[in-house]
Short mmCIF file of C-alpha atoms in Angstrom, two decimals:
data_model
loop_
_atom_site.label_atom_id
_atom_site.label_comp_id
_atom_site.label_asym_id
_atom_site.label_seq_id
_atom_site.Cartn_x
_atom_site.Cartn_y
_atom_site.Cartn_z
CA MET A 1135 46.32 108.91 75.64
CA ALA A 1136 48.42 110.20 72.73
CA ASP A 1137 48.91 107.77 69.84
CA TYR A 1138 51.55 109.93 68.09
CA LEU A 1139 49.73 109.58 64.73
CA PHE A 1140 48.66 112.35 62.35
CA GLN A 1141 47.84 113.04 58.69
CA LYS A 1142 49.13 115.94 56.68
CA ARG A 1143 46.51 118.17 55.15
CA GLY A 1144 45.26 116.77 51.85
CA GLU A 1145 47.00 113.40 52.36
CA SER A 1146 45.60 110.02 53.36
CA THR A 1147 48.97 108.63 54.56
CA TRP A 1148 49.52 108.32 58.28
CA TYR A 1149 52.64 109.67 59.95
CA VAL A 1150 54.13 109.06 63.39
CA ARG A 1151 55.48 112.04 65.33
CA LEU A 1152 57.41 112.41 68.57
CA ALA A 1153 58.53 115.66 70.23
CA VAL A 1154 62.24 115.64 71.15
CA PRO A 1155 62.86 116.63 74.78
CA ALA A 1156 64.84 119.84 75.08
CA ASP A 1157 67.69 118.19 76.99
CA VAL A 1158 68.58 115.87 74.07
CA GLN A 1159 67.80 118.05 71.06
CA ASN A 1160 71.48 118.72 70.37
CA ALA A 1161 72.22 115.00 70.40
CA MET A 1162 69.35 114.45 67.95
CA GLY A 1163 70.84 116.83 65.39
CA GLY A 1164 69.06 119.90 66.70
CA ARG A 1165 65.64 118.53 65.83
CA THR A 1166 62.70 119.43 68.02
CA VAL A 1167 60.36 116.85 66.53
CA LEU A 1168 60.80 113.47 64.79
CA ILE A 1169 58.44 112.55 61.96
CA GLN A 1170 58.26 109.46 59.77
CA SER A 1171 55.77 108.29 57.17
CA LEU A 1172 54.18 104.90 57.87
CA LYS A 1173 53.19 104.52 54.20
CA THR A 1174 49.66 103.40 54.90
CA GLY A 1175 46.25 105.02 54.78
CA LEU A 1176 44.74 102.53 57.26
CA ARG A 1177 44.71 103.79 60.83
CA SER A 1178 44.51 100.28 62.27
CA GLU A 1179 47.63 99.32 60.34
CA ALA A 1180 49.37 102.56 61.29
CA MET A 1181 48.74 101.82 64.99
CA ASN A 1182 50.93 98.72 64.68
CA LEU A 1183 53.54 100.18 62.33
CA ARG A 1184 54.22 103.14 64.65
CA LEU A 1185 55.38 100.94 67.55
CA PRO A 1186 58.86 99.93 66.31
CA VAL A 1187 59.48 103.48 65.06
CA LEU A 1188 58.60 104.98 68.45
CA ALA A 1189 60.66 102.32 70.22
CA GLY A 1190 63.69 103.21 68.10
CA TRP A 1191 63.32 106.93 68.75
CA LYS A 1192 62.90 106.44 72.48
CA ALA A 1193 65.96 104.21 72.54
CA GLN A 1194 67.97 107.01 70.88
CA ILE A 1195 66.69 109.51 73.44
CA LYS A 1196 67.58 107.17 76.29
CA ALA A 1197 71.05 106.56 74.82
CA ALA A 1198 71.63 110.32 74.58
CA ARG A 1199 70.58 110.80 78.19
CA ASP A 1200 72.65 107.84 79.37
CA LYS A 1201 75.70 109.27 77.65
CA ARG A 1202 75.25 112.52 79.53
CA ILE A 1203 74.61 110.77 82.85
CA ASN A 1204 77.63 108.51 82.43
CA ARG A 1205 79.82 111.49 81.60
CA GLY A 1206 79.68 112.58 85.24
CA ASP A 1207 81.79 115.56 86.37
CA ALA A 1208 85.26 114.41 85.32
CA TRP A 1209 85.20 116.80 82.37
CA LYS A 1210 84.92 119.78 84.71
CA GLU A 1211 88.30 118.99 86.18
CA ARG A 1212 89.88 118.88 82.72
CA ILE A 1213 88.20 122.17 81.74
CA ALA A 1214 89.47 123.81 84.93
CA GLU A 1215 93.01 122.62 84.15
CA ASP A 1216 92.80 123.98 80.56
CA ALA A 1217 91.40 127.30 81.76
CA GLN A 1218 94.23 127.63 84.28
CA ASP A 1219 96.75 126.93 81.51
CA PHE A 1220 95.15 129.59 79.29
CA SER A 1221 95.20 132.13 82.09
CA GLN A 1222 98.80 131.37 82.98
CA ILE A 1223 99.95 131.77 79.37
CA VAL A 1224 98.14 135.09 78.98
CA ARG A 1225 99.49 136.39 82.31
CA GLN A 1226 103.03 135.54 81.23
CA LEU A 1227 102.56 137.18 77.84
CA LYS A 1228 101.18 140.33 79.45
CA THR A 1229 104.11 140.43 81.86
CA ASP A 1230 106.62 140.02 79.04
CA VAL A 1231 104.96 142.73 76.94
CA ALA A 1232 104.75 145.12 79.90
CA LEU A 1233 108.46 144.61 80.61
CA GLY A 1234 109.33 144.96 76.95
CA GLU A 1235 111.07 141.57 77.01
CA SER A 1236 109.08 140.02 74.19
CA LYS A 1237 105.97 140.26 72.16
CA PRO A 1238 103.26 137.66 71.67
CA THR A 1239 104.51 134.80 69.52
CA HIS A 1240 103.03 134.60 66.05
CA LEU A 1241 101.47 131.18 65.67
CA ASN A 1242 102.03 129.15 62.52
CA ILE A 1243 98.36 128.95 61.48
CA ASP A 1244 97.02 128.51 57.95
CA PRO A 1245 95.55 131.86 56.81
CA ALA A 1246 92.37 130.09 55.69
CA ASP A 1247 91.90 128.55 59.17
CA LEU A 1248 92.63 131.87 60.79
CA GLU A 1249 90.04 133.57 58.60
CA GLU A 1250 87.47 130.89 59.45
CA PHE A 1251 88.19 131.34 63.14
CA ARG A 1252 87.90 135.13 62.80
CA LYS A 1253 84.50 134.76 61.14
CA PHE A 1254 83.39 132.44 63.91
CA VAL A 1255 84.59 134.83 66.63
CA PHE A 1256 83.03 137.86 64.98
CA ASN A 1257 79.93 136.18 63.53
CA ASP A 1258 76.58 137.89 63.15
CA SER A 1259 75.28 137.00 66.59
CA GLU A 1260 74.89 138.99 69.76
CA SER A 1261 78.15 137.65 71.20
CA GLY A 1262 79.95 138.01 67.84
CA ARG A 1263 78.87 141.65 67.48
CA ARG A 1264 79.91 142.34 71.07
CA ARG A 1265 83.37 140.85 70.44
CA GLN A 1266 83.68 142.98 67.26
CA ALA A 1267 82.94 146.13 69.26
CA GLU A 1268 85.46 145.13 71.94
CA ALA A 1269 88.11 144.49 69.25
CA GLU A 1270 87.55 147.91 67.69
CA ALA A 1271 87.87 149.51 71.12
CA ALA A 1272 91.13 147.64 71.75
CA TYR A 1273 92.63 148.65 68.37
CA ALA A 1274 91.72 152.27 69.06
CA LYS A 1275 94.19 152.31 71.95
CA GLN A 1276 97.84 153.16 71.55
CA GLY A 1277 101.13 151.44 72.39
CA LEU A 1278 101.31 149.16 75.41
CA ASP A 1279 97.66 149.70 76.32
CA ARG A 1280 96.61 148.32 72.93
CA GLU A 1281 98.91 145.28 73.22
CA LEU A 1282 97.51 144.42 76.66
CA ALA A 1283 93.91 145.06 75.60
CA LEU A 1284 94.33 142.77 72.58
CA LEU A 1285 95.74 140.02 74.79
CA ASP A 1286 92.76 140.31 77.13
CA LEU A 1287 90.40 140.25 74.15
CA ALA A 1288 92.12 137.19 72.63
CA HIS A 1289 91.96 135.38 75.97
CA LYS A 1290 88.31 136.16 76.45
CA ALA A 1291 87.37 135.27 72.86
CA LEU A 1292 89.30 132.00 73.04
CA ILE A 1293 87.52 130.98 76.23
CA GLU A 1294 84.08 131.82 74.85
CA THR A 1295 84.51 130.20 71.44
CA PHE A 1296 86.43 127.21 72.74
CA GLY A 1297 83.68 126.63 75.27
CA GLU A 1298 80.99 126.83 72.60
CA LEU A 1299 82.88 124.32 70.49
CA ILE A 1300 83.29 121.86 73.37
CA ALA A 1301 79.63 122.20 74.32
CA TYR A 1302 78.57 121.48 70.76
CA LYS A 1303 80.86 118.50 70.19
CA ASN A 1304 80.01 116.86 73.52
CA ASP A 1305 76.27 117.58 73.40
CA PHE A 1306 76.35 119.51 76.66
CA SER A 1307 73.04 120.45 78.22
CA ALA A 1308 72.34 124.12 78.81
CA ALA A 1309 73.25 123.66 82.49
CA GLU A 1310 76.52 121.93 81.61
CA ALA A 1311 77.41 124.63 79.07
CA GLU A 1312 76.74 127.28 81.70
CA ASP A 1313 78.91 125.45 84.26
CA MET A 1314 81.69 125.23 81.70
CA GLN A 1315 81.65 128.96 80.98
CA VAL A 1316 81.78 129.70 84.71
CA ILE A 1317 84.83 127.44 85.07
CA PHE A 1318 86.51 128.97 82.02
CA ALA A 1319 85.97 132.45 83.41
CA ASP A 1320 87.22 131.47 86.89
CA PRO A 1321 89.01 128.09 87.14
CA THR A 1322 89.01 128.33 90.94
CA ALA A 1323 85.20 128.14 90.84
CA TYR A 1324 85.51 124.39 90.30
CA LYS A 1325 86.22 122.40 93.43
CA THR A 1326 87.46 118.85 92.93
CA LYS A 1327 84.91 116.33 94.11
CA SER A 1328 85.82 112.91 95.41
CA PRO A 1329 85.26 110.11 92.88
CA ILE A 1330 84.53 107.84 95.85
CA THR A 1331 80.86 108.79 95.89
CA LYS A 1332 78.12 107.55 98.19
CA GLN A 1333 76.56 105.68 95.28
CA ARG A 1334 79.84 103.94 94.44
CA ILE A 1335 80.38 102.95 98.06
CA ALA A 1336 76.81 101.60 98.23
CA THR A 1337 77.33 99.54 95.06
CA PHE A 1338 80.67 98.28 96.37
CA ARG A 1339 78.96 97.26 99.60
CA GLN A 1340 76.29 95.29 97.72
CA TYR A 1341 79.03 93.49 95.79
CA ARG A 1342 80.83 92.52 98.99
CA GLU A 1343 77.63 91.43 100.75
CA ALA A 1344 76.73 89.20 97.81
CA ARG A 1345 80.06 87.43 98.33
CA ASN A 1346 79.39 86.85 102.04
CA VAL A 1347 82.14 89.11 103.34
CA ALA A 1348 81.68 89.64 107.08
CA THR A 1349 79.43 92.62 107.84
CA LYS A 1350 81.90 94.00 110.35
CA THR A 1351 84.68 93.96 107.72
CA ILE A 1352 82.40 95.70 105.20
CA ASP A 1353 81.43 98.37 107.73
CA GLN A 1354 85.03 99.03 108.74
CA GLN A 1355 86.24 99.35 105.17
CA GLN A 1356 83.28 101.55 104.23
CA SER A 1357 84.11 103.88 107.12
CA LYS A 1358 87.70 104.19 105.89
CA LEU A 1359 86.59 104.93 102.32
CA GLU A 1360 84.17 107.59 103.54
CA LYS A 1361 86.98 109.25 105.51
CA LEU A 1362 89.18 109.32 102.40
CA SER A 1363 86.33 110.73 100.30
CA THR A 1364 85.74 113.49 102.84
CA TYR A 1365 89.44 114.34 102.85
CA LEU A 1366 89.63 114.56 99.05
CA ALA A 1367 86.59 116.81 98.87
CA LYS A 1368 87.71 119.05 101.73
CA GLU A 1369 91.24 119.46 100.37
CA SER A 1370 90.09 119.67 96.72
CA ARG A 1371 92.54 116.95 95.75
CA GLN A 1372 92.50 114.34 93.01
CA LEU A 1373 92.68 110.68 93.91
CA ASP A 1374 96.34 109.89 93.31
CA PHE A 1375 99.37 108.57 95.17
CA ASP A 1376 100.31 111.96 96.62
CA ALA A 1377 96.81 112.60 97.94
CA VAL A 1378 96.60 109.17 99.59
CA SER A 1379 100.07 109.66 101.10
CA ALA A 1380 99.08 113.05 102.52
CA TRP A 1381 95.84 111.60 103.85
CA LEU A 1382 97.69 108.79 105.65
CA ASP A 1383 100.06 111.32 107.21
CA SER A 1384 97.09 113.34 108.47
CA LEU A 1385 95.63 110.35 110.31
CA LYS A 1386 98.51 110.07 112.81
CA LEU A 1387 97.95 106.33 113.28
CA ALA A 1388 100.19 103.31 113.80
CA SER A 1389 101.59 101.55 110.73
CA LYS A 1390 99.46 98.47 111.35
CA THR A 1391 96.29 100.57 111.30
CA LEU A 1392 97.41 102.55 108.25
CA ALA A 1393 97.94 99.25 106.44
CA GLN A 1394 94.26 98.47 107.04
CA TYR A 1395 93.30 101.83 105.48
CA LEU A 1396 95.40 101.00 102.42
CA LEU A 1397 93.83 97.56 102.22
CA ALA A 1398 90.35 99.09 102.17
CA GLY A 1399 91.36 101.45 99.38
CA ASN A 1400 93.08 98.68 97.43
CA VAL A 1401 90.06 96.38 97.53
CA PHE A 1402 87.79 99.23 96.42
CA TRP A 1403 90.15 100.30 93.60
CA LYS A 1404 90.37 96.80 92.15
CA TRP A 1405 86.61 96.38 92.32
CA ALA A 1406 86.00 99.75 90.62
CA MET A 1407 88.54 99.08 87.86
CA LYS A 1408 86.82 95.79 87.12
CA TYR A 1409 83.13 96.57 87.51
CA ASP A 1410 82.64 100.37 87.26
CA THR A 1411 82.71 101.49 83.60
CA ARG A 1412 83.02 105.21 84.32
CA TRP A 1413 85.74 104.64 86.90
CA ARG A 1414 87.63 102.47 84.42
CA ASP A 1415 87.44 105.22 81.80
CA ASP A 1416 88.49 107.98 84.20
CA PHE A 1417 91.43 106.05 85.68
CA LYS A 1418 92.46 103.79 82.79
CA ASP A 1419 95.92 105.35 82.55
CA LYS A 1420 96.40 105.88 86.30
CA ALA A 1421 98.41 103.77 88.72
CA ASN A 1422 96.76 102.29 91.77
CA PRO A 1423 97.24 105.10 94.37
CA PHE A 1424 97.04 102.65 97.27
CA GLU A 1425 100.16 100.70 96.34
CA ASN A 1426 103.87 101.17 97.11
CA HIS A 1427 103.45 103.34 100.20
CA GLU A 1428 106.26 103.12 102.74
CA LEU A 1429 104.67 103.17 106.16
CA PRO A 1430 106.61 104.21 109.27
CA GLN A 1431 108.67 101.33 110.64
CA THR A 1432 108.19 100.46 114.30
CA ARG A 1433 111.51 99.98 116.05
CA GLY A 1434 112.25 96.96 118.23
CA LYS A 1435 111.62 98.49 121.65
CA GLU A 1436 108.49 100.34 120.48
CA ARG A 1437 107.18 97.16 118.87
CA ALA A 1438 107.84 95.20 122.05
CA ASP A 1439 106.13 97.85 124.17
CA ARG A 1440 103.00 97.66 121.99
CA GLN A 1441 102.88 93.87 121.88
CA ARG A 1442 100.32 92.10 124.05
CA LYS A 1443 101.71 90.31 127.10
CA ASP A 1444 100.59 87.07 128.66
CA PHE A 1445 99.46 86.57 132.25
CA GLN A 1446 101.15 84.36 134.79
CA PRO A 1447 98.87 81.43 135.78
CA LYS A 1448 98.55 82.79 139.30
CA GLU A 1449 97.50 86.20 137.89
CA ILE A 1450 94.68 84.55 135.96
CA ALA A 1451 93.66 82.79 139.19
CA GLU A 1452 93.58 86.16 140.97
CA LEU A 1453 91.37 87.70 138.25
CA TYR A 1454 89.06 84.68 138.41
CA ALA A 1455 88.74 85.08 142.19
CA ALA A 1456 88.17 88.83 141.81
CA ALA A 1457 85.32 88.24 139.35
CA LEU A 1458 83.71 85.80 141.79
CA SER A 1459 84.06 88.24 144.67
CA THR A 1460 82.05 90.83 142.74
CA ASP A 1461 79.35 88.22 141.94
CA HIS A 1462 80.21 88.35 138.24
CA THR A 1463 79.94 84.59 137.90
CA THR A 1464 79.60 84.69 134.11
CA LEU A 1465 82.88 86.57 133.74
CA ALA A 1466 84.55 84.20 136.20
CA ASP A 1467 83.33 81.20 134.19
CA LEU A 1468 84.60 82.78 131.00
CA ILE A 1469 88.07 83.36 132.49
CA LEU A 1470 88.17 79.73 133.66
CA LEU A 1471 87.13 78.38 130.26
CA GLY A 1472 89.80 80.51 128.58
CA ALA A 1473 92.51 79.37 130.98
CA TYR A 1474 91.83 75.67 130.34
CA THR A 1475 91.20 75.79 126.57
CA GLY A 1476 93.18 78.71 125.11
CA ALA A 1477 90.07 79.54 123.06
CA ARG A 1478 89.28 83.04 121.83
CA ILE A 1479 86.65 84.94 123.81
CA GLU A 1480 84.06 84.95 121.01
CA GLU A 1481 84.62 81.22 120.36
CA LEU A 1482 83.72 80.57 124.00
CA CYS A 1483 80.67 82.83 123.90
CA GLN A 1484 79.39 81.03 120.78
CA LEU A 1485 79.49 77.60 122.44
CA ARG A 1486 76.05 76.00 122.77
CA VAL A 1487 74.88 73.08 124.86
CA GLU A 1488 74.93 70.79 121.80
CA HIS A 1489 78.57 71.72 121.26
CA VAL A 1490 79.54 69.61 124.25
CA ILE A 1491 80.25 66.30 122.51
CA LYS A 1492 81.99 62.98 123.29
CA PRO A 1493 84.31 61.81 120.50
CA ASP A 1494 85.85 58.48 121.50
CA GLY A 1495 84.03 58.84 124.81
CA ILE A 1496 85.99 61.98 125.80
CA GLU A 1497 83.87 65.01 126.67
CA SER A 1498 84.96 67.89 124.43
CA PHE A 1499 84.02 71.32 123.09
CA ASP A 1500 83.06 71.35 119.42
CA ILE A 1501 84.16 74.82 118.27
CA VAL A 1502 82.23 75.31 115.03
CA ASP A 1503 82.44 79.11 114.71
CA SER A 1504 85.86 80.76 114.49
CA LYS A 1505 87.65 83.60 112.68
CA THR A 1506 89.74 81.12 110.66
CA ALA A 1507 89.28 77.70 109.08
CA ALA A 1508 91.93 76.26 111.39
CA GLY A 1509 89.93 77.61 114.33
CA ILE A 1510 87.15 75.08 113.71
CA ARG A 1511 88.29 72.28 116.00
CA VAL A 1512 87.48 69.92 118.86
CA VAL A 1513 89.09 70.62 122.26
CA PRO A 1514 88.79 68.13 125.15
CA ILE A 1515 87.27 69.51 128.33
CA HIS A 1516 89.91 69.84 131.03
CA PRO A 1517 89.07 67.82 134.17
CA ALA A 1518 89.03 71.07 136.17
CA LEU A 1519 86.13 72.29 134.00
CA THR A 1520 83.84 69.29 134.33
CA ARG A 1521 81.58 70.63 137.09
CA THR A 1522 81.55 74.16 135.62
CA VAL A 1523 80.47 72.91 132.20
CA GLU A 1524 77.77 70.70 133.70
CA ARG A 1525 76.38 73.67 135.64
CA LEU A 1526 76.43 75.89 132.57
CA LYS A 1527 74.54 73.27 130.57
CA ASN A 1528 71.88 72.92 133.25
CA ASP A 1529 71.48 76.68 133.76
CA SER A 1530 71.33 77.59 130.03
CA LYS A 1531 68.13 79.40 129.04
CA ASP A 1532 68.89 80.17 125.41
CA GLY A 1533 71.05 77.21 124.41
CA TYR A 1534 74.36 79.02 124.96
CA LEU A 1535 76.78 77.92 127.70
CA ILE A 1536 77.82 81.52 128.45
CA PRO A 1537 74.83 83.86 128.99
CA SER A 1538 75.19 87.26 127.33
CA GLU A 1539 73.01 90.32 126.96
CA SER A 1540 75.25 91.87 124.32
CA LYS A 1541 73.32 93.82 121.65
CA ASN A 1542 76.26 94.03 119.23
CA LYS A 1543 74.89 94.59 115.70
CA TYR A 1544 77.28 92.02 114.27
CA GLY A 1545 75.95 89.25 116.47
CA ILE A 1546 79.12 89.26 118.58
CA ARG A 1547 78.12 87.88 121.99
CA SER A 1548 81.40 88.64 123.73
CA ASP A 1549 81.27 92.42 123.37
CA ALA A 1550 79.90 93.30 126.83
CA LEU A 1551 81.92 90.59 128.57
CA SER A 1552 85.12 91.73 126.88
CA LYS A 1553 84.51 95.23 128.23
CA ALA A 1554 83.73 93.81 131.67
CA PHE A 1555 87.06 91.94 131.61
CA GLY A 1556 88.77 95.18 130.59
CA ARG A 1557 87.37 96.99 133.63
CA LEU A 1558 88.34 94.09 135.91
CA LYS A 1559 91.96 93.84 134.78
CA GLU A 1560 92.40 97.64 134.86
CA SER A 1561 91.16 97.69 138.45
CA HIS A 1562 93.99 95.27 139.23
CA GLY A 1563 96.67 97.40 137.61
CA TYR A 1564 96.92 95.82 134.15
CA GLY A 1565 97.27 98.12 131.17
CA SER A 1566 96.49 97.96 127.45
CA GLN A 1567 99.04 95.19 126.82
CA HIS A 1568 96.95 92.76 128.86
CA VAL A 1569 93.61 91.71 127.35
CA PHE A 1570 91.47 88.58 127.41
CA HIS A 1571 93.52 87.29 124.46
CA SER A 1572 96.52 87.34 126.80
CA ILE A 1573 95.07 84.26 128.49
CA ARG A 1574 95.43 82.46 125.16
CA LYS A 1575 99.14 83.35 125.14
CA THR A 1576 99.47 81.98 128.67
CA VAL A 1577 97.92 78.67 127.64
CA ILE A 1578 100.27 78.28 124.67
CA THR A 1579 103.30 79.11 126.84
CA GLN A 1580 102.25 76.52 129.45
CA LEU A 1581 101.79 73.82 126.81
CA VAL A 1582 105.20 74.57 125.29
CA ARG A 1583 106.88 74.37 128.70
CA ALA A 1584 105.05 71.14 129.45
CA GLY A 1585 106.69 69.57 126.40
CA VAL A 1586 103.61 69.33 124.21
CA GLN A 1587 104.45 68.96 120.51
CA GLY A 1588 104.06 72.17 118.46
CA THR A 1589 101.66 70.68 115.91
CA LEU A 1590 99.39 69.46 118.72
CA ILE A 1591 99.43 72.89 120.38
CA ALA A 1592 98.43 74.47 117.06
CA GLU A 1593 95.59 71.97 116.74
CA LEU A 1594 94.31 72.71 120.25
CA VAL A 1595 94.31 76.50 119.87
CA GLY A 1596 93.23 76.61 116.20
CA HIS A 1597 96.39 77.70 114.38
CA GLU A 1598 97.74 76.49 111.06
CA THR A 1599 101.15 74.86 111.24
CA GLY A 1600 102.20 76.24 107.87
CA THR A 1601 103.06 72.79 106.52
CA VAL A 1602 101.09 70.83 103.93
CA THR A 1603 101.74 67.57 105.79
CA PHE A 1604 99.87 68.62 108.91
CA ASP A 1605 97.43 71.26 107.58
CA VAL A 1606 96.21 69.29 104.54
CA TYR A 1607 96.95 65.60 104.87
CA SER A 1608 96.92 64.82 108.59
CA GLN A 1609 93.64 64.02 110.38
CA GLY A 1610 95.21 65.32 113.56
CA ALA A 1611 95.77 63.93 117.02
CA SER A 1612 93.33 61.56 118.68
CA ALA A 1613 90.93 62.72 121.38
CA ALA A 1614 93.02 60.88 123.96
CA GLN A 1615 96.23 62.63 122.83
CA LYS A 1616 94.49 66.00 122.99
CA LEU A 1617 93.13 65.29 126.49
CA GLU A 1618 96.56 64.27 127.73
CA ALA A 1619 98.00 67.53 126.41
CA ILE A 1620 95.24 69.85 127.67
CA SER A 1621 95.38 68.21 131.11
CA LYS A 1622 98.90 69.61 131.56
CA LEU A 1623 97.41 73.10 132.03
CA VAL A 1624 97.52 74.04 135.70
CA LEU A 1625 95.79 77.01 137.31
CA ARG A 1626 95.79 77.50 141.06
CA HIS A 1627 92.33 78.66 142.00
CA ASP A 1628 89.47 77.89 144.32
CA ASN A 1629 87.10 76.15 141.93
CA GLU A 1630 83.67 75.72 143.48
#
């Protein structure tokens, strides 16, 4: 193993030496090797003294590499823009000269600076000698041909020398310098890449997972970000308001869905501006491109046509009977539970045997898993459900009241049953406006028409009332009050 120590010929002093990797030699002042005297003639002492020196050098090398890595590709976009500007100016000048409308403007440059630039352009190097020969050839021409040739030469020399200067000042690697020259020569060679990279999305995902955001929400937002990234790359567009607006238009989706796409972008943008250093540097002067979009407004009739509709109680009874007639007992039980509780389908599918409790001696469902905080509640078991619930408890094989073979990756047990309900209602002529959630609307309508107080209805179905008095301070209705209210639900059906 190398110890990085050596002695110069004829000297007893030990030195430490480290070769500078080629990719960071420019950043290290052009040096290919680093050498420092340890000021000792004892090898054992030199072995210890070399360590902090080597550590310092390696830290410098790492810092140089990190600077290059953190630079990313944003500079390429700026170079492409500059190159396009140069080309446009030269094209205009050539057009003006050809038409005899004007001649190239004489720039107000200090003669000393101009002479220094001339020496740099025509220096004693292979490229300098080539440019000198090209200049002589251009001057040898006459009239308009010479004017145009000199413009071409100036454009070419400016690109070459400007590129060399940028590469030197920014410590570009050989590969980066080569990429830059290609872009300068042909700005269209650079295709804008999406800043929403796979790595950034992965880091954003880890951040969200660490904060216990629902996996389904993370997956949905990640999918939307990936779609935007693909669009930006395909269309070679920068991430700005106009690009996001054009992307939304291309999706051809309803305003409600587009709002979800904007939300995903907004959450990502705020995270990146706070936690991603490179992103913060690249977009520090940019406005959030996901804000202030005016989405298409849905008119009254269109909004009404899209809104979910409730079932009539007798229609729920017919669907219940239809499920029984096809021997889909589980679906029939689920419809019955929904009709007498107003609970969401997943809330019902998450009920376990131990969730059948008796507060104040009244048998009730303890709903402990819901999409909202208000959804965590206790709902008395309707008298019409007593025998059904008892059977479900006795028949349970996995602790759940409603058996399910759903393999949903998010742990959602209602997935297959929701689809089964969809097939059932469609076979009876119901369209997209009628879903299992429509049963919940029916329950609320029945309770309202039965004269049940609004705050009690909200408590039974798991809604906030929107008032501090009831949502924060009140302990809610008693079990007896809830049972009296829930018992007003009536569904004509043949129950066992």
